[in-house]
Amino acid sequence: MSQQLVCNCNSTMPLDEMALGVPMHHALCRQEVGSFLKALDGDDSVVVACTQEAALFGELADQSEKPLVAPLRFVNIREMAGWTQEAKFSGPKIAALLALAQMPEADPVPEVNYESQGRLLIVGPGPQALPWAEKLSNSLDVSVLCTKPSDLPLTRNYPIYSGTVTKLEGYLGKFSVDWELRNPIDPEMCTRCGACVEVCPENAIDASFQIDLDKCKSHRACVTACASIGAIAFDRVDRSRNAEFDLILDLRTNPQMRMSQTPQGYFAPGKDPLDQALIVNQLLEMVGEFQKPKYFAYNDKICAHGRNGKVGCNACIDVCSTGAIGSVFKGGQGSVEVNPNLCMGCGACATACPSGAIRYNFPSVAHQGKELKTIATVFAEQTKKNKLTLTPSLLLHSHQEGASLIESLGRASHLYPKQFEGLPAFLIPYGVEHIASTGLDLWLGALAYGYSEVILLLSGEEDPAYRAVLHEQTKLANAILQAYGFENRIRMIEAASPDDTTTVSKVMGELRKRGTLESICTPASFGFSLQKRETLEAVLEHLQKHAKTPLPSGGVVLPSNSLLGGLVINTDACTLCMSCVSSCPEGALLDNPDEPILSFIEKQCVQCGICVQTCPEQALTLAPRLQTIEQRKQKVTLNETQAFHCISCGKPFGTLKMVELMLTKLGTHGAFSGSAMDRLKMCGDCRVVDMVKKET
């Protein structure tokens, strides 16, 4: 158990002490701080229902003589509930949030390590790059790559290069940069003696020690003056340069890495001097060893990326904005490779993955399921206790930007209640590491646990690819709900930026006016699995039991991006060669060792399409759809035909259709006339025996 310290913030929140079952404080961070200090002396962990003064409470805990038995936790009930227009009805929500704060933390995940020695490359125009190099050279191992010339410093305190970047890749501690030297003068070899400046008749060389090729008339007097140094070469063949760095400060107008989440150690602050100064302060702190969580787990055995040299599912590669995921084929078998140092933890790959081969692990869906079930259970108990008719709606948001947006809205709704709407009493916020990390299993699972709807709050900083995949997945989720006769219960709020409280306030007002919705089913008892497909199957079975309308015998068509569906086969074209069976990574397609029969289990199919691409006769087509649980589990026959028996021993060795097709195609060829044609009708063993007999 834990000690809960709840404060009504100088009586600005109408909290019911009896209903919550905890003592109520009015000024916990001021006059009543002694209650907090006393709680630290106990043996239980401490939960403080205040995030505004978390720094103060944390400092007091650090100064305490007795070490904490568990991490000090904080929960925001003020902006999330107590400062909203429906504060007096928000008791169940507050109780649920307090219960969430008391739950065990998720299991730790492996860490990804970085090591930086402070080797910094500043890329950009000389007038911007060189002043920062001068300031940083005493603290960091600085190099400069000037993309536009500038007067060079008199002393050579750090390397200065010139040229155009051709390739830049890597991450903190391991950046690799390729550039091409475009100017005849190599600034690394140049001693800045000025001999070339003196002899140039066109004044094409100045204190930047770069030749203005528009002025240069090719007298080559500079080459002669620099002969003993060798820094000038108009006919230089080897212009490519490469070096490795720990940190990159990119000051170009069009930076090299333009993704929404750049790798650790890469900074592109733009032209604003203040933004540049803020980044420089961060650079000074990025020397040493660093860790971050390994956000994902990957199981190559169920990956549907590739098989038999064919590419099937590319969903994770397509959605990753950091370039962390790549394709790997070994021995014809395809898988994906995730660079954990480049992964920034958005989780969109897990959301898009149809098989669950990549799953988000920070925390896992199984852990989130336990938390969501606890929230829903406590909320239901408290609404019954308080005689309220509320059903919880779930508001998913990112821990940082999303939480900041909700808190700003809560503060605004308290100070300016006529202008801003806070969260309704039935809407429970639930923070995740990144909004793109949640998908069908969590959304539909929440509905199965009794939530009436799931709302995704996008706070404006998401990569366009993440927004696109969330749009696709919400469309698919609602299509599944519609198939069971339910109305749409998954929706998105798209804020323009993390401070766009106006957009969110408008939606909150609409929700408050509409009121709470009824849940679509009685709460399920199962737990979420680590495996995406297992969770989804349990959810579908639960939804089917409570469906308003039964699924038709042929199923319901789903959007083309569906991870559920079957196959349509052209039996006239299919020769039952079984190449599709060997290509299927999920075991959805099956052959029969005794008879030419092609079978299919729809539950196993992830709609990757490898079988469609593998089929030499183009006889297969994907059919995204939702059938009943019973139909999807059943093994059905897609095609079957008569076996062709060897004309010598009678053993079946192929299908009648396949052999007839082969005889038709080869019958007119001279090499297969006479006895050679008969051998095509024999099994492999008899064919060899017949050839030996004819030769002897």
PDB file of N, CA and C in Angstrom, residues 162-199:
ATOM      1  N   SER A 162      36.262  22.851 -45.774  1.00  0.00           N
ATOM      2  CA  SER A 162      35.291  23.506 -46.651  1.00  0.00           C
ATOM      3  C   SER A 162      34.752  22.477 -47.624  1.00  0.00           C
ATOM      4  N   GLY A 163      33.568  22.727 -48.128  1.00  0.00           N
ATOM      5  CA  GLY A 163      32.986  21.804 -49.093  1.00  0.00           C
ATOM      6  C   GLY A 163      31.496  21.649 -48.903  1.00  0.00           C
ATOM      7  N   THR A 164      30.954  20.607 -49.531  1.00  0.00           N
ATOM      8  CA  THR A 164      29.522  20.329 -49.506  1.00  0.00           C
ATOM      9  C   THR A 164      29.285  18.945 -48.936  1.00  0.00           C
ATOM     10  N   VAL A 165      28.408  18.844 -47.952  1.00  0.00           N
ATOM     11  CA  VAL A 165      28.096  17.555 -47.342  1.00  0.00           C
ATOM     12  C   VAL A 165      27.379  16.671 -48.350  1.00  0.00           C
ATOM     13  N   THR A 166      27.873  15.455 -48.530  1.00  0.00           N
ATOM     14  CA  THR A 166      27.232  14.493 -49.432  1.00  0.00           C
ATOM     15  C   THR A 166      26.503  13.388 -48.666  1.00  0.00           C
ATOM     16  N   LYS A 167      26.937  13.150 -47.434  1.00  0.00           N
ATOM     17  CA  LYS A 167      26.287  12.108 -46.635  1.00  0.00           C
ATOM     18  C   LYS A 167      26.530  12.381 -45.165  1.00  0.00           C
ATOM     19  N   LEU A 168      25.474  12.249 -44.366  1.00  0.00           N
ATOM     20  CA  LEU A 168      25.584  12.423 -42.921  1.00  0.00           C
ATOM     21  C   LEU A 168      24.654  11.420 -42.272  1.00  0.00           C
ATOM     22  N   GLU A 169      25.204  10.528 -41.489  1.00  0.00           N
ATOM     23  CA  GLU A 169      24.385   9.514 -40.831  1.00  0.00           C
ATOM     24  C   GLU A 169      24.993   9.147 -39.482  1.00  0.00           C
ATOM     25  N   GLY A 170      24.192   8.532 -38.658  1.00  0.00           N
ATOM     26  CA  GLY A 170      24.678   8.080 -37.365  1.00  0.00           C
ATOM     27  C   GLY A 170      23.887   8.627 -36.202  1.00  0.00           C
ATOM     28  N   TYR A 171      24.517   8.644 -35.034  1.00  0.00           N
ATOM     29  CA  TYR A 171      23.855   9.043 -33.796  1.00  0.00           C
ATOM     30  C   TYR A 171      24.924   9.454 -32.800  1.00  0.00           C
ATOM     31  N   LEU A 172      24.495   9.878 -31.636  1.00  0.00           N
ATOM     32  CA  LEU A 172      25.386  10.373 -30.602  1.00  0.00           C
ATOM     33  C   LEU A 172      26.572   9.420 -30.392  1.00  0.00           C
ATOM     34  N   GLY A 173      27.778   9.962 -30.573  1.00  0.00           N
ATOM     35  CA  GLY A 173      28.987   9.170 -30.398  1.00  0.00           C
ATOM     36  C   GLY A 173      29.446   8.445 -31.636  1.00  0.00           C
ATOM     37  N   LYS A 174      28.628   8.456 -32.697  1.00  0.00           N
ATOM     38  CA  LYS A 174      28.990   7.678 -33.884  1.00  0.00           C
ATOM     39  C   LYS A 174      28.381   8.275 -35.150  1.00  0.00           C
ATOM     40  N   PHE A 175      28.689   9.530 -35.420  1.00  0.00           N
ATOM     41  CA  PHE A 175      28.269  10.156 -36.668  1.00  0.00           C
ATOM     42  C   PHE A 175      29.377   9.992 -37.711  1.00  0.00           C
ATOM     43  N   SER A 176      28.970   9.704 -38.930  1.00  0.00           N
ATOM     44  CA  SER A 176      29.896   9.641 -40.054  1.00  0.00           C
ATOM     45  C   SER A 176      29.476  10.696 -41.072  1.00  0.00           C
ATOM     46  N   VAL A 177      30.438  11.537 -41.477  1.00  0.00           N
ATOM     47  CA  VAL A 177      30.134  12.641 -42.390  1.00  0.00           C
ATOM     48  C   VAL A 177      31.034  12.543 -43.622  1.00  0.00           C
ATOM     49  N   ASP A 178      30.424  12.551 -44.801  1.00  0.00           N
ATOM     50  CA  ASP A 178      31.144  12.632 -46.072  1.00  0.00           C
ATOM     51  C   ASP A 178      30.916  14.007 -46.669  1.00  0.00           C
ATOM     52  N   TRP A 179      31.974  14.612 -47.188  1.00  0.00           N
ATOM     53  CA  TRP A 179      31.806  15.873 -47.904  1.00  0.00           C
ATOM     54  C   TRP A 179      32.771  15.934 -49.076  1.00  0.00           C
ATOM     55  N   GLU A 180      32.488  16.824 -49.977  1.00  0.00           N
ATOM     56  CA  GLU A 180      33.307  16.972 -51.178  1.00  0.00           C
ATOM     57  C   GLU A 180      33.941  18.355 -51.195  1.00  0.00           C
ATOM     58  N   LEU A 181      35.259  18.368 -51.361  1.00  0.00           N
ATOM     59  CA  LEU A 181      36.007  19.616 -51.426  1.00  0.00           C
ATOM     60  C   LEU A 181      35.790  20.243 -52.799  1.00  0.00           C
ATOM     61  N   ARG A 182      35.145  21.402 -52.841  1.00  0.00           N
ATOM     62  CA  ARG A 182      34.801  22.032 -54.110  1.00  0.00           C
ATOM     63  C   ARG A 182      35.803  23.126 -54.524  1.00  0.00           C
ATOM     64  N   ASN A 183      36.561  23.648 -53.569  1.00  0.00           N
ATOM     65  CA  ASN A 183      37.457  24.763 -53.856  1.00  0.00           C
ATOM     66  C   ASN A 183      38.883  24.256 -54.075  1.00  0.00           C
ATOM     67  N   PRO A 184      39.656  24.912 -54.938  1.00  0.00           N
ATOM     68  CA  PRO A 184      41.036  24.474 -55.173  1.00  0.00           C
ATOM     69  C   PRO A 184      41.908  24.521 -53.926  1.00  0.00           C
ATOM     70  N   ILE A 185      41.573  25.378 -52.956  1.00  0.00           N
ATOM     71  CA  ILE A 185      42.363  25.465 -51.736  1.00  0.00           C
ATOM     72  C   ILE A 185      41.775  24.553 -50.671  1.00  0.00           C
ATOM     73  N   ASP A 186      42.634  23.661 -50.158  1.00  0.00           N
ATOM     74  CA  ASP A 186      42.247  22.785 -49.054  1.00  0.00           C
ATOM     75  C   ASP A 186      42.605  23.492 -47.751  1.00  0.00           C
ATOM     76  N   PRO A 187      41.613  23.979 -46.983  1.00  0.00           N
ATOM     77  CA  PRO A 187      41.920  24.766 -45.776  1.00  0.00           C
ATOM     78  C   PRO A 187      42.681  23.978 -44.717  1.00  0.00           C
ATOM     79  N   GLU A 188      42.620  22.647 -44.769  1.00  0.00           N
ATOM     80  CA  GLU A 188      43.348  21.859 -43.788  1.00  0.00           C
ATOM     81  C   GLU A 188      44.846  21.875 -44.065  1.00  0.00           C
ATOM     82  N   MET A 189      45.223  21.973 -45.320  1.00  0.00           N
ATOM     83  CA  MET A 189      46.640  22.017 -45.682  1.00  0.00           C
ATOM     84  C   MET A 189      47.180  23.446 -45.672  1.00  0.00           C
ATOM     85  N   CYS A 190      46.267  24.405 -45.836  1.00  0.00           N
ATOM     86  CA  CYS A 190      46.676  25.808 -45.928  1.00  0.00           C
ATOM     87  C   CYS A 190      47.262  26.300 -44.604  1.00  0.00           C
ATOM     88  N   THR A 191      48.442  26.976 -44.688  1.00  0.00           N
ATOM     89  CA  THR A 191      49.084  27.537 -43.495  1.00  0.00           C
ATOM     90  C   THR A 191      48.667  28.979 -43.243  1.00  0.00           C
ATOM     91  N   ARG A 192      47.843  29.546 -44.141  1.00  0.00           N
ATOM     92  CA  ARG A 192      47.358  30.921 -44.037  1.00  0.00           C
ATOM     93  C   ARG A 192      48.518  31.935 -44.041  1.00  0.00           C
ATOM     94  N   CYS A 193      49.538  31.589 -44.821  1.00  0.00           N
ATOM     95  CA  CYS A 193      50.690  32.487 -44.895  1.00  0.00           C
ATOM     96  C   CYS A 193      50.396  33.741 -45.709  1.00  0.00           C
ATOM     97  N   GLY A 194      49.414  33.672 -46.602  1.00  0.00           N
ATOM     98  CA  GLY A 194      49.023  34.829 -47.396  1.00  0.00           C
ATOM     99  C   GLY A 194      49.774  34.992 -48.698  1.00  0.00           C
ATOM    100  N   ALA A 195      50.668  34.070 -49.030  1.00  0.00           N
ATOM    101  CA  ALA A 195      51.428  34.193 -50.274  1.00  0.00           C
ATOM    102  C   ALA A 195      50.512  34.191 -51.492  1.00  0.00           C
ATOM    103  N   CYS A 196      49.502  33.381 -51.468  1.00  0.00           N
ATOM    104  CA  CYS A 196      48.580  33.308 -52.605  1.00  0.00           C
ATOM    105  C   CYS A 196      47.786  34.599 -52.757  1.00  0.00           C
ATOM    106  N   VAL A 197      47.442  35.209 -51.618  1.00  0.00           N
ATOM    107  CA  VAL A 197      46.681  36.458 -51.653  1.00  0.00           C
ATOM    108  C   VAL A 197      47.504  37.556 -52.329  1.00  0.00           C
ATOM    109  N   GLU A 198      48.788  37.594 -52.037  1.00  0.00           N
ATOM    110  CA  GLU A 198      49.648  38.633 -52.576  1.00  0.00           C
ATOM    111  C   GLU A 198      49.837  38.522 -54.078  1.00  0.00           C
ATOM    112  N   VAL A 199      49.935  37.298 -54.590  1.00  0.00           N
ATOM    113  CA  VAL A 199      50.286  37.134 -56.008  1.00  0.00           C
ATOM    114  C   VAL A 199      49.071  37.085 -56.923  1.00  0.00           C
TER     115      VAL A 199
END
